[in-house]
Amino acid sequence: MSERALAVDAVVIGGSAGVVQVLLHELLPALPAALAAPVFIVVHVPRDRPTLLPQLFRERSAVPLLEAEDKMPIKPGCVYLAPPDYHLLVDDGPQLALSADEPIQFSRPSIDALFESAADWYGERLLGIVLTGASSDGAQGLRAVRDAGGMAVVEDPDTAATPYMPSAARALVPDATVLSRERIAALLARLPVSKP
Amino acid sequence: MDAEVARSARTRDIELKLLLDAIYLRYHYDFRSYAVASLRRRMTAALARFGCETVSQLQERLLHDPTTFPQLLDYLTVQVSEMFRDPAYFLALRERVVPLLRTYPSLKVWVAGCSTGEEAYSLAILLREEGLASRTQIYATDINPHALRRAEAGIYELDRIALFTENHRRSGGKSSFSDWYTAGYGRAVLDRELRRQIVFSDHSLATDTVFAEVQLVSCRNVLIYFNRPLQDRALGLFREALCPRGFLGVGARESLRFSAHGHAFEDVARDERIFRKRAGA
């Protein structure tokens, strides 16, 4: 324990092109086994293919990882992945809610929709991270996180697999913290953990 | 949270609650038990559409200008649908449910929250293909009269037909989808025979009661917009409407696990979210 735990109650993460590799190899393995905050992830996936992502991700994650279902209770220490073809929202409670409303910025699930709803509930106790990707989804959402007083992080576009998404987020949220993947992994390692 | 941002978020939630009360009192539509996160998003879109700065402004207009509410209703109700959406669901209906439906001399099917009719027409085609049409009545209900009128017309944009055709094929369709519509002027007009099989009507899962005994309820991607108590109310209606051992289909990521009525149903096709009412339930 080199650095003190982050003062956050939840984490939202979004990305598209290139993000599966980043999550698999760098970020999910960085989550502490005794994680005490929920993590919500939107990855842009094609709508009509059965997704293997939950299975794939589960192998790399020391904490339970679930594909989100409507009205699922939110447990600290769980990772929730947005299902294909639905928006994932944090509803009052908090509990998970899904929406089949139209795609936002051509995407369903939408990173913006997740981030904005999570910012509504968690306010300043939220960490939002926009990773590699090929659309500008996530930029508005990250601004909502920042505006609510939460912590806004962008993957360094210079080293991101696809810089478009983090660049768009940085352009809209100039005071977001820009970090390399390694630094983001180190940040996640400092998430609050439950006392043994 | 930044104090000012927190205050404005809190204010917006108060305004939203007041607006829903106003809608209920003035127009008798009950959105008070809808899931808040989705409502907030839809309200943001509606404010932009109506050029209102705040929800309070929209409320004033809503109360004093009766032409506003029908337009707002389109923002508050689901309009997104497609024929044979989630082909695996319809394939599972064919393979797992239709053989049992054949044992009934007459059939009633309830499509709850039918929006613009795509799901109801999909079922009408499926039942035709399975030879059950002549003994089946489909009830398709929604709260939005504008959506119901469009559903009754059975006319869809031609550029959606390629998707419908592909969905239909993947759903185990036994006919050519092109047999079911006539194309012209950029539109596809569905076969009037399909229309005759369906009764479209106004019904609210929030405020109305059961109107018929049915063998199958299909209600997909409607419950996600409700909060838990309203979901329980709707599922209670389905449970009451279903005949003994009747079937219920919900959306691909909807679950009965978190509902008070979950125990009354058993899985028929788990991945496709088709359930059957337990004996005695």
Short mmCIF file of C-alpha atoms in Angstrom, two decimals:
data_model
loop_
_atom_site.label_atom_id
_atom_site.label_comp_id
_atom_site.label_asym_id
_atom_site.label_seq_id
_atom_site.Cartn_x
_atom_site.Cartn_y
_atom_site.Cartn_z
CA MET A 1 0.00 0.00 0.00
CA SER A 2 2.11 2.84 -1.28
CA GLU A 3 -0.56 5.46 -1.90
CA ARG A 4 -3.80 6.15 -0.12
CA ALA A 5 -7.09 4.91 -1.54
CA LEU A 6 -9.01 7.09 -3.96
CA ALA A 7 -12.01 8.90 -2.49
CA VAL A 8 -14.54 7.47 -4.95
CA ASP A 9 -17.66 5.34 -4.58
CA ALA A 10 -17.83 4.10 -8.18
CA VAL A 11 -15.98 3.98 -11.49
CA VAL A 12 -17.28 4.34 -15.05
CA ILE A 13 -15.12 3.28 -17.99
CA GLY A 14 -15.82 3.61 -21.70
CA GLY A 15 -14.04 2.80 -24.94
CA SER A 16 -14.40 1.34 -28.40
CA ALA A 17 -11.74 0.37 -30.94
CA GLY A 18 -8.78 -1.23 -29.16
CA VAL A 19 -10.36 -1.15 -25.73
CA VAL A 20 -10.87 -4.88 -25.27
CA GLN A 21 -7.10 -5.44 -25.23
CA VAL A 22 -6.56 -2.59 -22.77
CA LEU A 23 -9.20 -3.92 -20.38
CA LEU A 24 -8.07 -7.52 -20.70
CA HIS A 25 -4.36 -7.04 -20.28
CA GLU A 26 -3.95 -3.89 -18.26
CA LEU A 27 -6.98 -2.56 -16.43
CA LEU A 28 -9.05 -5.53 -15.23
CA PRO A 29 -6.01 -7.31 -13.76
CA ALA A 30 -5.21 -4.07 -11.89
CA LEU A 31 -8.46 -4.11 -9.88
CA PRO A 32 -7.86 -5.04 -6.24
CA ALA A 33 -9.36 -8.40 -5.28
CA ALA A 34 -11.08 -6.83 -2.26
CA LEU A 35 -12.50 -3.97 -4.34
CA ALA A 36 -15.19 -2.07 -2.45
CA ALA A 37 -16.63 0.08 -5.26
CA PRO A 38 -18.68 -0.91 -8.30
CA VAL A 39 -17.17 -0.51 -11.76
CA PHE A 40 -19.38 0.05 -14.82
CA ILE A 41 -18.00 -0.52 -18.30
CA VAL A 42 -19.33 0.34 -21.75
CA VAL A 43 -17.52 -1.20 -24.70
CA HIS A 44 -18.98 -0.54 -28.12
CA VAL A 45 -19.94 -3.94 -29.51
CA PRO A 46 -21.90 -5.02 -32.58
CA ARG A 47 -25.54 -5.43 -31.66
CA ASP A 48 -26.45 -8.79 -33.10
CA ARG A 49 -23.58 -11.04 -32.21
CA PRO A 50 -23.61 -13.01 -28.98
CA THR A 51 -20.87 -11.37 -27.02
CA LEU A 52 -18.06 -13.38 -25.53
CA LEU A 53 -16.73 -10.40 -23.65
CA PRO A 54 -18.10 -11.23 -20.18
CA GLN A 55 -16.53 -14.66 -20.35
CA LEU A 56 -13.29 -13.30 -21.72
CA PHE A 57 -13.09 -10.50 -19.16
CA ARG A 58 -13.99 -12.75 -16.25
CA GLU A 59 -10.78 -14.72 -16.75
CA ARG A 60 -8.73 -11.58 -16.20
CA SER A 61 -10.65 -10.09 -13.34
CA ALA A 62 -10.09 -10.94 -9.69
CA VAL A 63 -13.49 -9.45 -8.85
CA PRO A 64 -16.92 -10.71 -10.01
CA LEU A 65 -17.85 -9.47 -13.47
CA LEU A 66 -21.46 -9.50 -14.65
CA GLU A 67 -23.23 -8.56 -17.83
CA ALA A 68 -25.78 -6.02 -16.67
CA GLU A 69 -29.47 -6.89 -16.49
CA ASP A 70 -32.30 -4.52 -15.83
CA LYS A 71 -32.88 -3.72 -12.13
CA MET A 72 -29.83 -5.65 -11.01
CA PRO A 73 -28.81 -4.41 -7.56
CA ILE A 74 -25.41 -2.71 -7.52
CA LYS A 75 -22.87 -4.38 -5.27
CA PRO A 76 -19.58 -2.78 -4.35
CA GLY A 77 -16.73 -4.86 -5.69
CA CYS A 78 -18.55 -5.99 -8.83
CA VAL A 79 -17.79 -5.08 -12.42
CA TYR A 80 -20.88 -4.50 -14.59
CA LEU A 81 -20.58 -4.66 -18.35
CA ALA A 82 -23.20 -3.04 -20.59
CA PRO A 83 -25.01 -5.64 -22.72
CA PRO A 84 -25.08 -5.26 -26.50
CA ASP A 85 -27.94 -3.18 -27.93
CA TYR A 86 -28.97 -1.52 -24.64
CA HIS A 87 -27.89 1.61 -22.88
CA LEU A 88 -26.67 0.94 -19.35
CA LEU A 89 -27.77 3.51 -16.79
CA VAL A 90 -27.26 3.98 -13.08
CA ASP A 91 -30.73 4.60 -11.73
CA ASP A 92 -31.70 6.03 -8.36
CA GLY A 93 -31.23 3.50 -5.60
CA PRO A 94 -28.66 2.93 -6.92
CA GLN A 95 -29.59 0.08 -9.17
CA LEU A 96 -28.92 -0.76 -12.78
CA ALA A 97 -31.41 0.20 -15.44
CA LEU A 98 -31.33 -0.52 -19.14
CA SER A 99 -32.77 1.53 -21.95
CA ALA A 100 -33.56 0.59 -25.53
CA ASP A 101 -33.80 4.23 -26.60
CA GLU A 102 -32.22 5.13 -29.88
CA PRO A 103 -28.46 4.89 -30.31
CA ILE A 104 -26.61 8.01 -29.17
CA GLN A 105 -23.76 9.06 -31.46
CA PHE A 106 -24.48 5.83 -33.38
CA SER A 107 -23.85 3.76 -30.28
CA ARG A 108 -26.00 1.56 -28.08
CA PRO A 109 -24.67 1.08 -25.45
CA SER A 110 -23.62 4.70 -25.14
CA ILE A 111 -20.74 5.83 -22.95
CA ASP A 112 -22.32 9.27 -22.55
CA ALA A 113 -25.58 7.78 -21.23
CA LEU A 114 -23.76 5.68 -18.62
CA PHE A 115 -21.47 8.49 -17.49
CA GLU A 116 -24.25 11.09 -17.23
CA SER A 117 -26.53 8.81 -15.22
CA ALA A 118 -23.68 7.77 -12.92
CA ALA A 119 -22.73 11.43 -12.41
CA ASP A 120 -26.33 12.12 -11.38
CA TRP A 121 -26.18 9.51 -8.65
CA TYR A 122 -22.56 9.49 -7.47
CA GLY A 123 -21.70 13.17 -8.01
CA GLU A 124 -18.20 14.02 -6.84
CA ARG A 125 -17.59 10.46 -5.63
CA LEU A 126 -17.22 9.16 -9.20
CA LEU A 127 -14.19 8.35 -11.32
CA GLY A 128 -14.80 8.48 -15.08
CA ILE A 129 -12.27 7.11 -17.57
CA VAL A 130 -12.41 7.47 -21.37
CA LEU A 131 -10.12 5.04 -23.16
CA THR A 132 -9.10 4.32 -26.75
CA GLY A 133 -11.79 4.49 -29.40
CA ALA A 134 -12.96 5.70 -32.78
CA SER A 135 -15.93 7.94 -31.96
CA SER A 136 -16.60 10.99 -29.83
CA ASP A 137 -18.93 9.07 -27.51
CA GLY A 138 -17.79 9.58 -23.93
CA ALA A 139 -16.81 13.25 -24.25
CA GLN A 140 -20.18 14.65 -23.10
CA GLY A 141 -20.36 11.99 -20.42
CA LEU A 142 -16.93 12.84 -19.08
CA ARG A 143 -17.94 16.48 -18.94
CA ALA A 144 -20.96 15.50 -16.84
CA VAL A 145 -18.64 13.60 -14.47
CA ARG A 146 -16.36 16.61 -14.21
CA ASP A 147 -19.25 19.06 -13.80
CA ALA A 148 -20.62 17.02 -10.92
CA GLY A 149 -17.25 17.32 -9.21
CA GLY A 150 -16.05 13.82 -10.07
CA MET A 151 -12.62 12.79 -11.27
CA ALA A 152 -12.23 12.86 -15.08
CA VAL A 153 -9.47 10.78 -16.66
CA VAL A 154 -8.56 10.38 -20.33
CA GLU A 155 -6.18 7.85 -21.79
CA ASP A 156 -3.20 9.62 -23.34
CA PRO A 157 -4.13 9.99 -27.03
CA ASP A 158 -0.43 9.88 -27.96
CA THR A 159 -0.17 6.27 -26.85
CA ALA A 160 -3.81 5.13 -27.26
CA ALA A 161 -4.45 2.46 -29.89
CA THR A 162 -7.08 4.72 -31.47
CA PRO A 163 -6.71 8.31 -30.28
CA TYR A 164 -9.99 9.75 -31.60
CA MET A 165 -12.13 9.09 -28.53
CA PRO A 166 -9.71 10.27 -25.83
CA SER A 167 -8.83 13.30 -27.97
CA ALA A 168 -12.50 14.26 -28.27
CA ALA A 169 -12.95 13.87 -24.52
CA ARG A 170 -9.87 15.95 -23.78
CA ALA A 171 -11.06 18.66 -26.16
CA LEU A 172 -14.39 18.92 -24.34
CA VAL A 173 -12.93 18.50 -20.85
CA PRO A 174 -9.57 20.30 -21.04
CA ASP A 175 -8.95 19.91 -17.31
CA ALA A 176 -9.31 16.11 -17.43
CA THR A 177 -6.29 14.21 -16.20
CA VAL A 178 -4.42 12.62 -19.12
CA LEU A 179 -2.74 9.36 -18.16
CA SER A 180 -1.00 6.48 -19.91
CA ARG A 181 -2.59 3.04 -19.66
CA GLU A 182 -0.01 2.06 -17.06
CA ARG A 183 -0.87 5.07 -14.93
CA ILE A 184 -4.58 4.34 -15.26
CA ALA A 185 -3.92 0.78 -14.09
CA ALA A 186 -2.00 2.19 -11.11
CA LEU A 187 -4.95 4.47 -10.36
CA LEU A 188 -7.41 1.55 -10.38
CA ALA A 189 -5.12 -0.33 -7.99
CA ARG A 190 -5.81 2.48 -5.50
CA LEU A 191 -9.58 2.02 -5.53
CA PRO A 192 -11.09 1.55 -2.08
CA VAL A 193 -10.96 -1.98 -0.73
CA SER A 194 -12.99 -3.64 1.98
CA LYS A 195 -11.26 -4.24 5.29
CA PRO A 196 -10.54 -7.90 5.97
CA MET B 1 -20.49 17.47 -5.62
CA ASP B 2 -19.92 21.01 -6.66
CA ALA B 3 -22.56 22.86 -4.61
CA GLU B 4 -24.09 24.73 -7.51
CA VAL B 5 -24.23 21.67 -9.75
CA ALA B 6 -25.75 19.65 -6.92
CA ARG B 7 -28.37 22.32 -6.38
CA SER B 8 -29.33 22.46 -10.04
CA ALA B 9 -29.51 18.65 -10.28
CA ARG B 10 -31.73 18.60 -7.21
CA THR B 11 -33.88 21.39 -8.63
CA ARG B 12 -34.25 19.54 -11.91
CA ASP B 13 -35.40 16.42 -10.06
CA ILE B 14 -37.99 18.45 -8.15
CA GLU B 15 -39.20 19.97 -11.40
CA LEU B 16 -39.39 16.55 -13.01
CA LYS B 17 -41.48 15.20 -10.15
CA LEU B 18 -43.82 18.19 -10.36
CA LEU B 19 -44.13 17.76 -14.13
CA LEU B 20 -45.10 14.10 -13.75
CA ASP B 21 -47.70 15.08 -11.16
CA ALA B 22 -49.01 17.76 -13.53
CA ILE B 23 -49.24 15.28 -16.40
CA TYR B 24 -51.11 12.85 -14.19
CA LEU B 25 -53.56 15.44 -12.86
CA ARG B 26 -54.17 17.16 -16.17
CA TYR B 27 -53.94 14.32 -18.71
CA HIS B 28 -54.32 11.14 -16.57
CA TYR B 29 -51.14 9.55 -17.88
CA ASP B 30 -49.12 8.10 -15.03
CA PHE B 31 -45.35 8.34 -15.49
CA ARG B 32 -44.72 8.77 -11.77
CA SER B 33 -43.37 5.23 -11.43
CA TYR B 34 -41.10 5.28 -14.45
CA ALA B 35 -37.36 4.65 -14.03
CA VAL B 36 -35.85 8.03 -13.26
CA ALA B 37 -32.57 7.69 -15.17
CA SER B 38 -34.36 7.15 -18.49
CA LEU B 39 -36.90 9.87 -17.77
CA ARG B 40 -34.11 12.39 -17.14
CA ARG B 41 -32.53 11.60 -20.50
CA ARG B 42 -35.82 11.82 -22.34
CA MET B 43 -36.71 15.05 -20.60
CA THR B 44 -33.40 16.59 -21.64
CA ALA B 45 -34.20 15.69 -25.26
CA ALA B 46 -37.74 17.07 -24.88
CA LEU B 47 -36.50 20.39 -23.44
CA ALA B 48 -34.26 20.84 -26.49
CA ARG B 49 -37.13 19.95 -28.82
CA PHE B 50 -39.55 22.40 -27.19
CA GLY B 51 -36.95 25.11 -26.76
CA CYS B 52 -37.45 25.25 -22.99
CA GLU B 53 -34.69 26.21 -20.58
CA THR B 54 -36.16 24.39 -17.62
CA VAL B 55 -38.66 21.63 -16.90
CA SER B 56 -40.81 24.26 -15.16
CA GLN B 57 -41.11 26.19 -18.42
CA LEU B 58 -42.20 23.04 -20.17
CA GLN B 59 -44.72 22.39 -17.40
CA GLU B 60 -46.29 25.79 -17.88
CA ARG B 61 -46.66 25.22 -21.58
CA LEU B 62 -47.96 21.72 -21.02
CA LEU B 63 -50.70 22.89 -18.67
CA HIS B 64 -51.84 25.82 -20.76
CA ASP B 65 -51.35 24.62 -24.33
CA PRO B 66 -53.16 21.32 -24.93
CA THR B 67 -51.28 20.70 -28.19
CA THR B 68 -48.03 20.21 -26.29
CA PHE B 69 -48.86 17.03 -24.44
CA PRO B 70 -49.33 14.70 -27.44
CA GLN B 71 -45.93 15.80 -28.70
CA LEU B 72 -44.31 15.31 -25.30
CA LEU B 73 -45.88 11.86 -25.08
CA ASP B 74 -43.77 10.79 -28.05
CA TYR B 75 -40.68 11.68 -26.03
CA LEU B 76 -41.86 9.88 -22.92
CA THR B 77 -42.84 6.61 -24.61
CA VAL B 78 -40.72 4.15 -26.52
CA GLN B 79 -40.80 4.53 -30.25
CA VAL B 80 -37.91 2.28 -31.15
CA SER B 81 -38.90 -1.09 -32.49
CA GLU B 82 -38.36 -3.33 -35.48
CA MET B 83 -40.01 -6.42 -36.92
CA PHE B 84 -38.64 -9.71 -35.60
CA ARG B 85 -36.28 -7.83 -33.30
CA ASP B 86 -33.99 -10.41 -31.65
CA PRO B 87 -34.66 -13.22 -34.16
CA ALA B 88 -33.64 -15.83 -31.56
CA TYR B 89 -36.70 -14.87 -29.50
CA PHE B 90 -39.08 -15.60 -32.37
CA LEU B 91 -37.21 -18.80 -33.23
CA ALA B 92 -37.62 -19.97 -29.63
CA LEU B 93 -41.33 -19.09 -29.78
CA ARG B 94 -41.68 -21.26 -32.89
CA GLU B 95 -39.75 -24.18 -31.46
CA ARG B 96 -40.72 -24.16 -27.80
CA VAL B 97 -44.05 -22.38 -27.49
CA VAL B 98 -45.97 -22.89 -30.74
CA PRO B 99 -46.19 -26.71 -30.30
CA LEU B 100 -48.02 -26.11 -27.01
CA LEU B 101 -50.15 -23.31 -28.39
CA ARG B 102 -51.39 -25.77 -31.02
CA THR B 103 -53.19 -27.70 -28.27
CA TYR B 104 -55.61 -24.79 -27.66
CA PRO B 105 -58.76 -24.57 -29.79
CA SER B 106 -58.61 -20.79 -29.66
CA LEU B 107 -55.78 -18.48 -28.79
CA LYS B 108 -55.36 -15.00 -27.45
CA VAL B 109 -52.04 -13.18 -27.51
CA TRP B 110 -51.31 -9.88 -25.77
CA VAL B 111 -48.56 -7.61 -27.05
CA ALA B 112 -48.20 -5.14 -24.18
CA GLY B 113 -46.54 -1.83 -25.06
CA CYS B 114 -46.81 -2.39 -28.82
CA SER B 115 -45.65 1.10 -29.81
CA THR B 116 -45.88 1.36 -33.60
CA GLY B 117 -46.88 -2.27 -34.10
CA GLU B 118 -43.75 -4.02 -35.36
CA GLU B 119 -43.85 -6.74 -32.71
CA ALA B 120 -47.58 -7.41 -33.12
CA TYR B 121 -47.23 -7.79 -36.89
CA SER B 122 -44.21 -10.06 -36.42
CA LEU B 123 -46.29 -12.35 -34.24
CA ALA B 124 -49.17 -12.20 -36.71
CA ILE B 125 -46.83 -13.40 -39.48
CA LEU B 126 -45.32 -16.08 -37.27
CA LEU B 127 -48.74 -17.43 -36.30
CA ARG B 128 -49.78 -17.44 -39.95
CA GLU B 129 -46.69 -19.38 -40.90
CA GLU B 130 -47.39 -21.86 -38.14
CA GLY B 131 -50.99 -22.34 -39.27
CA LEU B 132 -52.48 -20.84 -36.10
CA ALA B 133 -53.80 -17.58 -37.51
CA SER B 134 -57.39 -18.65 -37.99
CA ARG B 135 -57.82 -19.40 -34.30
CA THR B 136 -55.81 -16.52 -32.90
CA GLN B 137 -56.71 -13.04 -31.75
CA ILE B 138 -53.86 -10.63 -31.02
CA TYR B 139 -54.42 -7.72 -28.64
CA ALA B 140 -51.81 -5.02 -29.07
CA THR B 141 -51.90 -2.25 -26.47
CA ASP B 142 -50.07 0.96 -25.82
CA ILE B 143 -50.64 4.25 -24.02
CA ASN B 144 -49.61 6.47 -26.94
CA PRO B 145 -52.55 7.12 -29.33
CA HIS B 146 -50.22 8.48 -31.98
CA ALA B 147 -48.16 5.27 -31.94
CA LEU B 148 -51.38 3.21 -32.02
CA ARG B 149 -52.59 5.06 -35.11
CA ARG B 150 -49.32 4.34 -36.86
CA ALA B 151 -49.51 0.73 -35.74
CA GLU B 152 -53.01 0.42 -37.17
CA ALA B 153 -51.86 1.83 -40.49
CA GLY B 154 -49.19 -0.88 -40.77
CA ILE B 155 -47.02 1.24 -43.02
CA TYR B 156 -43.25 1.32 -42.57
CA GLU B 157 -40.40 3.13 -44.24
CA LEU B 158 -39.02 1.04 -47.08
CA ASP B 159 -35.45 1.50 -45.90
CA ARG B 160 -36.24 -0.57 -42.80
CA ILE B 161 -37.48 -3.55 -44.79
CA ALA B 162 -34.02 -5.02 -45.47
CA LEU B 163 -33.47 -5.32 -41.71
CA PHE B 164 -36.96 -6.75 -41.14
CA THR B 165 -36.38 -9.29 -43.94
CA GLU B 166 -33.07 -10.43 -42.49
CA ASN B 167 -34.54 -10.65 -38.98
CA HIS B 168 -37.48 -12.65 -40.30
CA ARG B 169 -35.18 -15.08 -42.10
CA ARG B 170 -33.10 -15.60 -38.96
CA SER B 171 -36.25 -16.11 -36.88
CA GLY B 172 -36.95 -19.31 -38.81
CA GLY B 173 -39.41 -17.63 -41.18
CA LYS B 174 -41.19 -20.15 -43.36
CA SER B 175 -42.31 -17.71 -46.03
CA SER B 176 -40.68 -14.97 -48.03
CA PHE B 177 -40.98 -11.70 -46.11
CA SER B 178 -41.83 -9.95 -49.38
CA ASP B 179 -45.12 -11.88 -49.40
CA TRP B 180 -46.28 -9.75 -46.47
CA TYR B 181 -46.03 -6.25 -47.85
CA THR B 182 -46.58 -4.11 -50.94
CA ALA B 183 -43.93 -1.52 -51.69
CA GLY B 184 -44.56 1.88 -53.18
CA TYR B 185 -43.62 5.53 -52.75
CA GLY B 186 -40.78 4.71 -50.38
CA ARG B 187 -43.07 2.78 -48.10
CA ALA B 188 -44.02 -0.79 -47.36
CA VAL B 189 -47.70 -1.42 -46.65
CA LEU B 190 -48.29 -4.59 -44.69
CA ASP B 191 -50.85 -7.16 -45.83
CA ARG B 192 -54.34 -6.10 -44.65
CA GLU B 193 -55.04 -9.69 -43.61
CA LEU B 194 -52.41 -9.33 -40.89
CA ARG B 195 -54.09 -6.17 -39.69
CA ARG B 196 -57.42 -7.99 -39.34
CA GLN B 197 -55.92 -10.37 -36.84
CA ILE B 198 -54.92 -7.62 -34.42
CA VAL B 199 -57.00 -5.43 -32.14
CA PHE B 200 -55.03 -2.30 -31.29
CA SER B 201 -56.16 -0.51 -28.20
CA ASP B 202 -55.31 1.98 -25.53
CA HIS B 203 -54.21 0.32 -22.28
CA SER B 204 -51.90 1.44 -19.49
CA LEU B 205 -49.84 -1.02 -17.48
CA ALA B 206 -49.66 1.67 -14.81
CA THR B 207 -53.37 2.37 -14.33
CA ASP B 208 -55.55 -0.19 -16.15
CA THR B 209 -56.55 -3.74 -15.28
CA VAL B 210 -56.66 -7.10 -17.05
CA PHE B 211 -59.08 -7.25 -20.00
CA ALA B 212 -58.89 -10.87 -21.22
CA GLU B 213 -57.47 -14.30 -20.54
CA VAL B 214 -54.54 -14.94 -22.86
CA GLN B 215 -52.18 -17.82 -23.64
CA LEU B 216 -49.16 -15.65 -24.47
CA VAL B 217 -47.99 -12.23 -23.34
CA SER B 218 -45.15 -10.60 -25.24
CA CYS B 219 -43.84 -7.48 -23.54
CA ARG B 220 -40.33 -6.66 -24.62
CA ASN B 221 -38.23 -3.68 -23.63
CA VAL B 222 -41.16 -1.99 -21.95
CA LEU B 223 -40.54 -3.01 -18.33
CA ILE B 224 -37.03 -1.52 -18.41
CA TYR B 225 -38.61 1.93 -18.34
CA PHE B 226 -40.54 1.18 -15.14
CA ASN B 227 -39.30 1.28 -11.57
CA ARG B 228 -39.50 -1.90 -9.48
CA PRO B 229 -43.01 -1.33 -8.02
CA LEU B 230 -44.45 -0.56 -11.46
CA GLN B 231 -42.67 -3.59 -12.93
CA ASP B 232 -44.32 -5.65 -10.24
CA ARG B 233 -47.70 -4.16 -11.10
CA ALA B 234 -47.25 -4.97 -14.80
CA LEU B 235 -45.99 -8.49 -14.14
CA GLY B 236 -48.93 -8.97 -11.77
CA LEU B 237 -51.28 -8.06 -14.62
CA PHE B 238 -49.57 -10.54 -16.93
CA ARG B 239 -49.75 -13.24 -14.29
CA GLU B 240 -53.45 -12.58 -13.83
CA ALA B 241 -54.16 -12.42 -17.57
CA LEU B 242 -52.31 -15.61 -18.42
CA CYS B 243 -54.24 -18.87 -18.51
CA PRO B 244 -52.88 -21.69 -16.35
CA ARG B 245 -49.40 -22.56 -17.72
CA GLY B 246 -49.51 -19.58 -20.11
CA PHE B 247 -46.37 -18.05 -21.63
CA LEU B 248 -44.59 -14.74 -21.10
CA GLY B 249 -41.81 -13.29 -23.26
CA VAL B 250 -39.72 -10.27 -22.19
CA GLY B 251 -36.72 -8.39 -23.62
CA ALA B 252 -33.27 -9.92 -24.07
CA ARG B 253 -31.81 -8.33 -20.92
CA GLU B 254 -34.97 -8.11 -18.85
CA SER B 255 -35.28 -10.40 -15.88
CA LEU B 256 -37.99 -11.69 -13.57
CA ARG B 257 -35.39 -12.45 -10.90
CA PHE B 258 -35.74 -9.11 -9.19
CA SER B 259 -39.54 -9.10 -9.21
CA ALA B 260 -42.07 -10.08 -6.59
CA HIS B 261 -43.67 -12.31 -9.25
CA GLY B 262 -40.46 -14.11 -10.25
CA HIS B 263 -41.42 -17.25 -8.34
CA ALA B 264 -44.67 -17.56 -10.32
CA PHE B 265 -42.79 -18.26 -13.55
CA GLU B 266 -40.36 -20.90 -14.77
CA ASP B 267 -37.89 -20.77 -17.66
CA VAL B 268 -38.92 -22.08 -21.06
CA ALA B 269 -36.06 -20.61 -23.05
CA ARG B 270 -33.66 -18.94 -20.66
CA ASP B 271 -31.46 -17.01 -23.09
CA GLU B 272 -34.45 -15.85 -25.12
CA ARG B 273 -36.32 -14.80 -21.97
CA ILE B 274 -39.44 -16.87 -22.45
CA PHE B 275 -41.20 -17.98 -19.28
CA ARG B 276 -44.21 -20.07 -18.36
CA LYS B 277 -46.58 -19.57 -15.49
CA ARG B 278 -46.14 -22.29 -12.91
CA ALA B 279 -49.04 -24.60 -12.11
CA GLY B 280 -51.24 -22.96 -9.47
CA ALA B 281 -49.43 -19.61 -9.75
#
